[in-house]
XYZ file of N, CA and C in Angstrom:
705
model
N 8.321 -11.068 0.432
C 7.232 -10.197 -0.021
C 5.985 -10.466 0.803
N 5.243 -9.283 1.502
C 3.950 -9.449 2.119
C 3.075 -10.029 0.666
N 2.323 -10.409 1.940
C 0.711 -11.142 1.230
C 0.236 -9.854 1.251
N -0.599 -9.756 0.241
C -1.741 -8.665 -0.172
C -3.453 -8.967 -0.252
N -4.232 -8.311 0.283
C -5.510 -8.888 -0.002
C -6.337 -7.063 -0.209
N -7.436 -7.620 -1.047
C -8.110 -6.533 -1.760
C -9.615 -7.135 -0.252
N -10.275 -6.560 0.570
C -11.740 -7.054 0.724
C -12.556 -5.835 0.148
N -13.459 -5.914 -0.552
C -14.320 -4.617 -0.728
C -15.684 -5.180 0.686
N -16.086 -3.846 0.923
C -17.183 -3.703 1.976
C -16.568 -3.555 3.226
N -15.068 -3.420 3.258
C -14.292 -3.596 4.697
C -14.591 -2.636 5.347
N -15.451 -1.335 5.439
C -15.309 -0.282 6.222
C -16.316 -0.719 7.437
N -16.805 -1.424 7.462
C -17.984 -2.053 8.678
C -17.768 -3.715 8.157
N -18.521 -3.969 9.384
C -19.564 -4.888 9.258
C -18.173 -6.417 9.269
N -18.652 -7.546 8.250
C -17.810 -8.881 8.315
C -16.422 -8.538 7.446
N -16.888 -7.349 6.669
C -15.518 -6.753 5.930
C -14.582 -6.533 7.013
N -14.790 -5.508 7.433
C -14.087 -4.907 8.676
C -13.235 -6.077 9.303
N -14.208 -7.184 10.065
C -13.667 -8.094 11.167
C -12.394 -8.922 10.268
N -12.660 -8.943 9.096
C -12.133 -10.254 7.544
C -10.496 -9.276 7.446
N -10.672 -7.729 7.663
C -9.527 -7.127 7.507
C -8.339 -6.885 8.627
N -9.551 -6.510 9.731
C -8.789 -6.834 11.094
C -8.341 -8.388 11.155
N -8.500 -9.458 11.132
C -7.771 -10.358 11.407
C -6.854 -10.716 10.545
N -8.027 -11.171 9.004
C -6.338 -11.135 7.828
C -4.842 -10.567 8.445
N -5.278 -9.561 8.893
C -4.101 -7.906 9.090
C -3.672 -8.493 9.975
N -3.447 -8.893 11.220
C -3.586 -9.507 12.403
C -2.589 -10.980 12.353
N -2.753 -11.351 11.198
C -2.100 -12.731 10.676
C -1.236 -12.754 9.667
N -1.164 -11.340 9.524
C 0.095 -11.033 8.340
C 0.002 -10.621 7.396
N -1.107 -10.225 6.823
C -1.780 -10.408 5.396
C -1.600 -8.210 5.873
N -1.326 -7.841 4.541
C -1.315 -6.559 3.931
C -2.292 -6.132 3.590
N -3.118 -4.930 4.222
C -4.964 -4.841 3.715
C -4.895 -3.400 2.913
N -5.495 -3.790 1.967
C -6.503 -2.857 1.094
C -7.966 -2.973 1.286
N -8.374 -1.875 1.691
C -9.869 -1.473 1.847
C -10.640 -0.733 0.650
N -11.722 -1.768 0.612
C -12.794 -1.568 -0.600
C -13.788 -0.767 0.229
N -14.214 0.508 -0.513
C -14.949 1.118 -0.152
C -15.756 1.910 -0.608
N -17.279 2.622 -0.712
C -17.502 3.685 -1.299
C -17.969 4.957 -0.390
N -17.448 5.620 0.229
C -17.061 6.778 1.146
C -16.008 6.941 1.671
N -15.699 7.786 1.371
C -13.937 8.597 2.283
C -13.764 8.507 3.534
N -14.563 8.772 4.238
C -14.954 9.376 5.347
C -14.944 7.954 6.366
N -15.817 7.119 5.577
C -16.421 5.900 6.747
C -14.987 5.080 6.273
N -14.501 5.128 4.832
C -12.739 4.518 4.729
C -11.438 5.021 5.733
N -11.700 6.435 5.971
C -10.724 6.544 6.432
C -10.783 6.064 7.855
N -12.156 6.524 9.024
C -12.136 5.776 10.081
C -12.293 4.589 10.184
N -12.357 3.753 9.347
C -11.976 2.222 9.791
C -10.550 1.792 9.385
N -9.857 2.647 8.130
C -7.890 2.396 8.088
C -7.816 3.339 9.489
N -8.248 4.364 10.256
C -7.269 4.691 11.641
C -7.736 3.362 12.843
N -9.043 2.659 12.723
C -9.182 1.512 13.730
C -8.437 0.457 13.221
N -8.221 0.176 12.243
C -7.725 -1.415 12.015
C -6.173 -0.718 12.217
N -5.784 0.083 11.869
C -4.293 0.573 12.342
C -3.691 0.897 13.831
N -4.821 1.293 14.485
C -4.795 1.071 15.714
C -4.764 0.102 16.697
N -5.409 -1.063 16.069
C -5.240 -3.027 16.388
C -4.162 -3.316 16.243
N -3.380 -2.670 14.986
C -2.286 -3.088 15.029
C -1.710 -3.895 13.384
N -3.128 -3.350 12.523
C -3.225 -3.833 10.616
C -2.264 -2.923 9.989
N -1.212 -3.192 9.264
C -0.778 -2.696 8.229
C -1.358 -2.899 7.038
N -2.437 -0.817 7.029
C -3.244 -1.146 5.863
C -2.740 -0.269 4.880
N -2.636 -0.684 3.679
C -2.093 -0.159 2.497
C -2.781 0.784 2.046
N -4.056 1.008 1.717
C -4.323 2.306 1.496
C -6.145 1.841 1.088
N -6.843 2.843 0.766
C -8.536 2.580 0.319
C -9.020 3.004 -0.771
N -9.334 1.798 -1.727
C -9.688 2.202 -2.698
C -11.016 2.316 -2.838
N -12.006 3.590 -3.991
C -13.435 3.597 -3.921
C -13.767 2.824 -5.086
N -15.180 2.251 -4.700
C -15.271 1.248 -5.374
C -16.829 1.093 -5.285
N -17.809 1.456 -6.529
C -19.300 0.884 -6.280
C -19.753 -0.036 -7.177
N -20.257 -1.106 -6.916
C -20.338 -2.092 -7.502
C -20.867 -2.851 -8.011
N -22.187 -1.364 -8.431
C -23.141 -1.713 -8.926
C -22.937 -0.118 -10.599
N -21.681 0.357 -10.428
C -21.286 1.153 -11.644
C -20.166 0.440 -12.524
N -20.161 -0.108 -13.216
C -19.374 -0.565 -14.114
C -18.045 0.407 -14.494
N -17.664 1.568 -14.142
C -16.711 2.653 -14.312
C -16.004 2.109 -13.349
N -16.769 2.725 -12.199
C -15.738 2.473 -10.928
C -15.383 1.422 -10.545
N -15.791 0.306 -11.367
C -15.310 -1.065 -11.172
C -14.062 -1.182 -12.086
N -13.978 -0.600 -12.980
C -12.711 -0.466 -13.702
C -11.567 0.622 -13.239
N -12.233 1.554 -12.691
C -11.278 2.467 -11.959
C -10.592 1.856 -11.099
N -11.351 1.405 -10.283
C -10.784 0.403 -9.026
C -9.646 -0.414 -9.319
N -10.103 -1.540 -10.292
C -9.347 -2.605 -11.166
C -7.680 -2.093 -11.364
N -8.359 -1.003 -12.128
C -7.031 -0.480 -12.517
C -5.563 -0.155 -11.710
N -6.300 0.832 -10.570
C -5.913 1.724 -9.349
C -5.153 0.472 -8.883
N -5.580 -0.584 -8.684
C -4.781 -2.158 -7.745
C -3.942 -2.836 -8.471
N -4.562 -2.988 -9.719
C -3.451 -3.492 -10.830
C -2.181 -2.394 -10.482
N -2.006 -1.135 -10.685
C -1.149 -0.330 -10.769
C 0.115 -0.316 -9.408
N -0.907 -0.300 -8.330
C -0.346 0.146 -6.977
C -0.026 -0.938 -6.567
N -0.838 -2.248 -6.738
C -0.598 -3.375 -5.935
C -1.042 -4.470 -6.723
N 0.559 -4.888 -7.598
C 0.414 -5.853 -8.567
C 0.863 -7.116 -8.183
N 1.423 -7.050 -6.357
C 1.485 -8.595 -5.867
C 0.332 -8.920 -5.503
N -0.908 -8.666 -5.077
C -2.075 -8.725 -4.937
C -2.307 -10.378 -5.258
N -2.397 -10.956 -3.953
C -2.992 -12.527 -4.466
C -4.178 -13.041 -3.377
N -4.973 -12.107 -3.206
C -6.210 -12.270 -2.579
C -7.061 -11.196 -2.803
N -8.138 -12.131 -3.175
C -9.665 -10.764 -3.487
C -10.458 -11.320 -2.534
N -11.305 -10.490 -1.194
C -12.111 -10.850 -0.971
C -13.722 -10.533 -1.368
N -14.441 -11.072 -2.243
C -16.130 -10.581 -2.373
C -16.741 -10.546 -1.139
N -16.713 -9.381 -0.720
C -17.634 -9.025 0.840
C -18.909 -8.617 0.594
N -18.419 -7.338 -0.176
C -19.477 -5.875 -0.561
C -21.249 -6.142 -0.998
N -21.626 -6.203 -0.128
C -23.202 -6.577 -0.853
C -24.105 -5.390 -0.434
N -25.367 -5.786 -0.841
C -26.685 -5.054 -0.455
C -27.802 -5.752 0.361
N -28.623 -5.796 1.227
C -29.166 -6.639 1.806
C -30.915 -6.895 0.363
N -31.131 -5.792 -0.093
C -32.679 -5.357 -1.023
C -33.615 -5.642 0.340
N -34.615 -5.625 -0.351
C -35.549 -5.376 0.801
C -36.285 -6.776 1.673
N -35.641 -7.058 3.070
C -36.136 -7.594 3.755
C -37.423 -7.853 4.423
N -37.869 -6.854 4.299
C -39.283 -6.725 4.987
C -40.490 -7.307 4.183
N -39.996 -7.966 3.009
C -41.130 -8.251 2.352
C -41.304 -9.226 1.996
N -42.340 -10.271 1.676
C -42.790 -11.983 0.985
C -41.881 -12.117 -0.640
N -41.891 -13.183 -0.939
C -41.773 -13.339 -2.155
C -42.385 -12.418 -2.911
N -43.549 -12.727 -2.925
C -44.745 -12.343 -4.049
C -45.029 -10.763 -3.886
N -44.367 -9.999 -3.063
C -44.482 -9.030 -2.979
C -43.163 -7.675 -3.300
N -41.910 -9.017 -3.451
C -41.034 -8.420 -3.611
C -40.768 -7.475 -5.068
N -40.966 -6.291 -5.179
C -40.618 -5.599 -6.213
C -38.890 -6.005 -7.713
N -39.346 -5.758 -8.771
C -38.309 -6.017 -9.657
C -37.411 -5.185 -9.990
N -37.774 -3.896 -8.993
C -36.916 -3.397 -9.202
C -35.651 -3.487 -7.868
N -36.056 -3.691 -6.766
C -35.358 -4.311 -5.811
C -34.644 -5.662 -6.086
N -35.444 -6.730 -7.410
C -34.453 -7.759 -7.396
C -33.386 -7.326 -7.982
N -33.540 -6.472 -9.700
C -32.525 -5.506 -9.964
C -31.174 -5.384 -9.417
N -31.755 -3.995 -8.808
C -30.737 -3.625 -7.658
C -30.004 -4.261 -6.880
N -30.333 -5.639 -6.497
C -29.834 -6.403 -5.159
C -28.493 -7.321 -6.371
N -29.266 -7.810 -7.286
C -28.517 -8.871 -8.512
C -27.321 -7.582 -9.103
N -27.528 -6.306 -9.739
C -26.823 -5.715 -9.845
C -25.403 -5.231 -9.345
N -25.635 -5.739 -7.348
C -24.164 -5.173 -6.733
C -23.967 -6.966 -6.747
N -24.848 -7.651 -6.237
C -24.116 -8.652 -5.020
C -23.606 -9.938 -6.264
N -24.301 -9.530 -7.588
C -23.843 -10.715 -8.714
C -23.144 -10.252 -9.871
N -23.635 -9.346 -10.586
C -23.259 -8.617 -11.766
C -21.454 -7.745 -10.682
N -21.560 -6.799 -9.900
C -20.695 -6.203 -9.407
C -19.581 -7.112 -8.928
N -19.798 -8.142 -8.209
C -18.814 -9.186 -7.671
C -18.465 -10.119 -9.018
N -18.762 -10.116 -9.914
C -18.501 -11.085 -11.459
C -17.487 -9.836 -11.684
N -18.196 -8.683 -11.960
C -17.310 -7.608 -12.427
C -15.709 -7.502 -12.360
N -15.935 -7.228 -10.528
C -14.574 -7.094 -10.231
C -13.481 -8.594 -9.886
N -14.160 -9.493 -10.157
C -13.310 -10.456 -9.552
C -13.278 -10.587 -11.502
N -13.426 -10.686 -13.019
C -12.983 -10.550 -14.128
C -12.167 -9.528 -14.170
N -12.122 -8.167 -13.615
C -11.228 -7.220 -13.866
C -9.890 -7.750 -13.136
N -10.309 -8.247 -11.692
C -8.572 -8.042 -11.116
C -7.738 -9.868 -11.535
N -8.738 -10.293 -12.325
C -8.500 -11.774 -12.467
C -7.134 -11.947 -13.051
N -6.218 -10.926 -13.415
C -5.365 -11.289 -14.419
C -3.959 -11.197 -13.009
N -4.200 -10.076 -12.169
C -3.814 -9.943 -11.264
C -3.132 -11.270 -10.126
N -4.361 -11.573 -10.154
C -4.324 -12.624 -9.201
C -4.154 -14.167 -9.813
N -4.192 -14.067 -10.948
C -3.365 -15.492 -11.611
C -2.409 -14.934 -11.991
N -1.262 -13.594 -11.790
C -0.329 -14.233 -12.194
C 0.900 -13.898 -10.815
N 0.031 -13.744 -9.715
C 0.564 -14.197 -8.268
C -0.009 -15.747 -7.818
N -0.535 -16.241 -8.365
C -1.280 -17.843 -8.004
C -1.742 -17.710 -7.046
N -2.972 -16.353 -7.029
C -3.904 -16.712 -5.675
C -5.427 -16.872 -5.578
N -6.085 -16.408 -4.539
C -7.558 -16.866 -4.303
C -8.247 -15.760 -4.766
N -9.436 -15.858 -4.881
C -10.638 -15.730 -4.935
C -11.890 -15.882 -3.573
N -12.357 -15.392 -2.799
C -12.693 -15.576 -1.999
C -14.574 -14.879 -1.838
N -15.862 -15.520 -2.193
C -17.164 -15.144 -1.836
C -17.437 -15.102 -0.480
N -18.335 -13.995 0.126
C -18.615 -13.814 1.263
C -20.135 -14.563 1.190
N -21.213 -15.455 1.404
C -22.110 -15.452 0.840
C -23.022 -16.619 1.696
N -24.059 -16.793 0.870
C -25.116 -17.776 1.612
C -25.263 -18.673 1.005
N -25.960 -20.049 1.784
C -26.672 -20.709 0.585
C -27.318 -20.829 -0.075
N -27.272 -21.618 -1.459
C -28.009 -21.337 -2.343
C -29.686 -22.210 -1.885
N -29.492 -22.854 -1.208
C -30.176 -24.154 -0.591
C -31.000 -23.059 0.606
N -32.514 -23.041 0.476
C -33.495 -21.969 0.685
C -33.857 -22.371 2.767
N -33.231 -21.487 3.230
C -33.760 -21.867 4.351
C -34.919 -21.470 4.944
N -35.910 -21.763 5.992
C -37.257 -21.638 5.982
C -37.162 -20.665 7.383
N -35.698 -20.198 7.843
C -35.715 -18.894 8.954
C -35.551 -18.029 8.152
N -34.968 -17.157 7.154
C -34.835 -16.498 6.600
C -34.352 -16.331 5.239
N -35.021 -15.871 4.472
C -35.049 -15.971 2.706
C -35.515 -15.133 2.171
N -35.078 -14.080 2.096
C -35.454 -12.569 1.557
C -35.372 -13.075 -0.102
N -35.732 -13.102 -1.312
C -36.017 -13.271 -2.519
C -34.967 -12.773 -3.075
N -34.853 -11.470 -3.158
C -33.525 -10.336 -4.010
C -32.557 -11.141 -3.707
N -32.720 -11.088 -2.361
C -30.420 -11.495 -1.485
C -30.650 -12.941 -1.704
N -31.580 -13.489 -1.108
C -31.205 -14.909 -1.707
C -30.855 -15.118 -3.410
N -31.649 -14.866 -4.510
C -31.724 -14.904 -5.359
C -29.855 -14.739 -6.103
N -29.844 -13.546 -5.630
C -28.514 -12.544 -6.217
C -27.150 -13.391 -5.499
N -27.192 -14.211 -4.129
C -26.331 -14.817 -3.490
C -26.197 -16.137 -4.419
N -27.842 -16.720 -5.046
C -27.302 -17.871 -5.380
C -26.519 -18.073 -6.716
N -27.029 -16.589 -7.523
C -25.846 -16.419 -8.425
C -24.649 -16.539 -8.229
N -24.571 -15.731 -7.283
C -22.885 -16.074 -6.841
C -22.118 -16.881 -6.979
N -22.721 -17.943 -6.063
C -22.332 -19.236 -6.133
C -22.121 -20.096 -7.358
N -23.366 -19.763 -8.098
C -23.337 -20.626 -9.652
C -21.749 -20.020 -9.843
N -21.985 -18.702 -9.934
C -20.646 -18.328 -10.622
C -19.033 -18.928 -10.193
N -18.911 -19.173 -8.704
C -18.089 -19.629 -7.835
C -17.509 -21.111 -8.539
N -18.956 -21.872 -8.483
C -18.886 -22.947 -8.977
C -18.155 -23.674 -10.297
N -18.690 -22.457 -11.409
C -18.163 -22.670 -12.727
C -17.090 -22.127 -12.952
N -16.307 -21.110 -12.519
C -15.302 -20.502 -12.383
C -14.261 -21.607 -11.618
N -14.287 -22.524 -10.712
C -13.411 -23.357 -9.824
C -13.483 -25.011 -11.066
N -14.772 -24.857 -11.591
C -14.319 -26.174 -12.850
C -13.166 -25.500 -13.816
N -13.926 -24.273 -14.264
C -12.477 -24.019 -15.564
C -11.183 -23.234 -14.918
N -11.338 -22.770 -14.012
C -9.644 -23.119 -13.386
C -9.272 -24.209 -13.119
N -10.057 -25.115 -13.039
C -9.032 -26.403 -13.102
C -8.856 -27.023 -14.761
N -9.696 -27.381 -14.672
C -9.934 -27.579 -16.209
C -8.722 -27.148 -17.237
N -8.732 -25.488 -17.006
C -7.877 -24.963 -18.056
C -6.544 -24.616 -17.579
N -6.328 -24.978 -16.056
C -5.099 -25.274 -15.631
C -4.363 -23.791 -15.147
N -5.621 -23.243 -14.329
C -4.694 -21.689 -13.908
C -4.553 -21.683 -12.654
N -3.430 -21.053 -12.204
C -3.085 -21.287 -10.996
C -3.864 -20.588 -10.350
N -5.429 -20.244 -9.907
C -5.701 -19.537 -9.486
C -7.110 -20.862 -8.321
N -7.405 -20.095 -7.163
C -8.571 -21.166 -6.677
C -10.005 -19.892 -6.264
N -10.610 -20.720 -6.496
C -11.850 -19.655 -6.070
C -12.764 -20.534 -5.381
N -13.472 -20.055 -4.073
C -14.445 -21.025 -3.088
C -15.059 -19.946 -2.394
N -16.389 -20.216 -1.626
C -17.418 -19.340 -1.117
C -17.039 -19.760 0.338
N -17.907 -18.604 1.051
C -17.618 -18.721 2.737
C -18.667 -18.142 3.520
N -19.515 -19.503 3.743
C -20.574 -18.897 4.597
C -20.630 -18.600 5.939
N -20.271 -17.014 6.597
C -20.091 -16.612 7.794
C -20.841 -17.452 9.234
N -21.813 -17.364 8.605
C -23.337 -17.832 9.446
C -23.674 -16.569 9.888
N -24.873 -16.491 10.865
C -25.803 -16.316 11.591
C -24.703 -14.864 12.023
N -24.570 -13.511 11.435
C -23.433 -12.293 12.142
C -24.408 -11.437 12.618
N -23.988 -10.785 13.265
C -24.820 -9.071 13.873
C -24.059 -8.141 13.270
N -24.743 -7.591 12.526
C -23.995 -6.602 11.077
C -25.693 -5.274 11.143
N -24.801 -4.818 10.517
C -25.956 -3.508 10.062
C -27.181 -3.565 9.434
N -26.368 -5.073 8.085
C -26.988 -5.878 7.133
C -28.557 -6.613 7.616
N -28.250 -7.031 8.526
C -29.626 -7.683 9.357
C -29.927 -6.703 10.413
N -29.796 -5.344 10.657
C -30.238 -4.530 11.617
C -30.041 -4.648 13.208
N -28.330 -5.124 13.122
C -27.598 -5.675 14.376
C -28.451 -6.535 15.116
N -28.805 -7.279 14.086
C -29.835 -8.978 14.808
C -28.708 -9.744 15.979
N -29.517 -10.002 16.963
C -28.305 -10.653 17.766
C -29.105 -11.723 18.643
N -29.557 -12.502 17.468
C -30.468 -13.642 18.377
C -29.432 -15.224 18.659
N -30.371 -15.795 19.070
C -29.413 -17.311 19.987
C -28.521 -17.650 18.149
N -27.272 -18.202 18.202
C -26.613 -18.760 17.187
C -25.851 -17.710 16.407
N -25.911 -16.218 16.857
C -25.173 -15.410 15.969
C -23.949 -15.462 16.664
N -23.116 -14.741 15.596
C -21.650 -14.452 15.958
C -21.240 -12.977 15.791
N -20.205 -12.574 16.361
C -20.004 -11.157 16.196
C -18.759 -11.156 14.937
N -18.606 -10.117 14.933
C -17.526 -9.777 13.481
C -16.290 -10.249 13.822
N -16.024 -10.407 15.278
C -14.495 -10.394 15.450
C -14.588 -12.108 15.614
N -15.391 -12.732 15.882
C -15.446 -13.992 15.865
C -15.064 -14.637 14.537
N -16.129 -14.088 13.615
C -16.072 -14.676 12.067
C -14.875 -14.337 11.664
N -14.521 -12.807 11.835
C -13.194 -12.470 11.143
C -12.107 -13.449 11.690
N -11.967 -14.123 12.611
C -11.058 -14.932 13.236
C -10.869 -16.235 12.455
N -12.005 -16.244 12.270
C -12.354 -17.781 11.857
C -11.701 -18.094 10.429
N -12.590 -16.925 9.384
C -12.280 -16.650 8.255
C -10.577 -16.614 8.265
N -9.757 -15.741 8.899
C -8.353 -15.675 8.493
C -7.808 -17.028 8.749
N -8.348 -17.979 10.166
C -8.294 -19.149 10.498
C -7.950 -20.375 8.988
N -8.821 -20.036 8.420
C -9.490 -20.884 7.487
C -8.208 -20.439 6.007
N -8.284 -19.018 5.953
C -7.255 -18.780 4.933
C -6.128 -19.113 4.605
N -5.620 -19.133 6.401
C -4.251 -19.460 6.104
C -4.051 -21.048 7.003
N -4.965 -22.051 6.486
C -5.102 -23.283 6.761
C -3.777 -23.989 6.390
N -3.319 -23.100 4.593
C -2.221 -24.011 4.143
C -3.044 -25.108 3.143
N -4.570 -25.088 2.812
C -4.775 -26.059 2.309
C -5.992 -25.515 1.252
N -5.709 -26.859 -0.011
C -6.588 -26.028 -1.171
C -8.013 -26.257 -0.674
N -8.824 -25.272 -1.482
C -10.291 -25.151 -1.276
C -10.979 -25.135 -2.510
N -10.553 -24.774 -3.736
C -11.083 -24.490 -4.893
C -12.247 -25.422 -4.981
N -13.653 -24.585 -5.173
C -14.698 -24.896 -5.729
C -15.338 -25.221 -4.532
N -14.609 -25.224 -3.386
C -15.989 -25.351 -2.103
C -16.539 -24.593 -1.506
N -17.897 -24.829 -1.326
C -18.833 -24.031 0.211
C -17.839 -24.176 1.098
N -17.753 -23.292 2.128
C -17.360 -23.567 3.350
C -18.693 -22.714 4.179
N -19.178 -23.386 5.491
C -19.626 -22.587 6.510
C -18.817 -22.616 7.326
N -18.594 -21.443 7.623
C -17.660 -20.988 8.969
C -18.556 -21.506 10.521
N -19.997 -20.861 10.032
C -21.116 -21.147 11.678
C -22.054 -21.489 10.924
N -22.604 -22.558 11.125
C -23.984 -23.039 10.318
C -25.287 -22.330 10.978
N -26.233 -21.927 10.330
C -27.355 -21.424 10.778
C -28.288 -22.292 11.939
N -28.382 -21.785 12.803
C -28.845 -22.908 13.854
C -30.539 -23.149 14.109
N -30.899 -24.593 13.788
C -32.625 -24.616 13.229
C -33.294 -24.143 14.801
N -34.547 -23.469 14.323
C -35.059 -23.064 15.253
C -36.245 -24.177 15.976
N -36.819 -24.629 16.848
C -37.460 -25.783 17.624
C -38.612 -25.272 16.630
């Protein structure tokens, strides 16, 4: 039986690179997405590399419906499913200080990248414990760095993590075969940062390498950070 993996946000960006290689290494892709259009041209590129991709499901993840639609749609179609990746985020607004950052932007940002990723990784959770697989955060640290710290995304990322965290005690704890751990890309040129491509970044096909690298290590991870590329301090 193929490996199966769910990434939502795969139609660009570290999704994309996370699906092309997974795919690349054997792994069976489902694409998380919310547009048809930008889903279908990235299943004809990753099929063209050479990904056997299973099909694209829509998915927004900051609506509580379509997080159950979704849920459902994978439960149904693809009930060997033993990988979720949390990609799908929002950047909120970069351009601005702490003290200036609006509440309704923290909102919004906590709404997809914490509330939406809790969402769907509780909906497909039943899924994926009863194939004994991962859980996988795309994310930052919670630990405030002094190059860049947007308030919303930091804020909403370090939820994440809390959540990562407490979720990898009571799977062990309560003894489910399931592991869940975060994965910090580093420093990417994505859309997300406005194709930033200063000294220490990496491109998508790099990380995506790395990331599948790392997946199919063969070895447990439950409850850890990983950085893939550490953020590199500036003089």
């Amino acid at each position: 039986m193929n490996k199966i993996v769910f990434v939502t946000g795969a139609n660009k960006g570290i999704g994309f690179g996370i699906s092309k290689h997974l795919g690349l290494s054997g792994w069976d892709v489902i694409i998380g997405a919310r547009n048809a259009q930008r889903a279908t041209a990235a299943i004809s590129n990753l099929k063209a590399a050479g990904v056997n991709v299973l099909g694209w499901v829509n998915i927004e993840l900051n609506d509580p419906d379509s997080i159950s639609r979704a849920a459902n749609e994978i439960a149904k179609k693809y009930p060997s499913l033993s990988l979720l990746v949390n990609n799908a985020g929002i950047p909120g607004d970069m351009s601005v200080t702490s003290w200036d950052t609006q509440m309704i932007d923290i909102k919004a940002t906590i709404d997809v990248n914490y509330y939406g990723t809790l969402a769907i990784t509780q909906a497909l959770l039943p899924v994926i414990k009863a194939n004994e697989g991962r859980i996988v955060n795309i994310t930052v640290p919670s630990e405030v760095s002094p190059y860049w710290h947007p308030l919303a995304y930091v804020a909403s990322k370090a939820a994440q993590n809390a959540m990562m965290g407490v979720m990898a005690v009571d799977f062990e704890q309560k003894h489910i075969p399931v592991e869940i751990f975060s994965v910090h890309p580093g420093p990417t040129t994505t859309d997300l940062n406005g194709n930033m491509a200063l000294p220490g970044f990496h491109d998508i096909d790099t990380v995506g390498k790395s990331f599948a690298e790392l997946i199919n290590d063969g070895k447990a991870h439950n409850g850890e950070f990983i950085e893939l590329y550490p953020i590199v301090k500036e003089d």
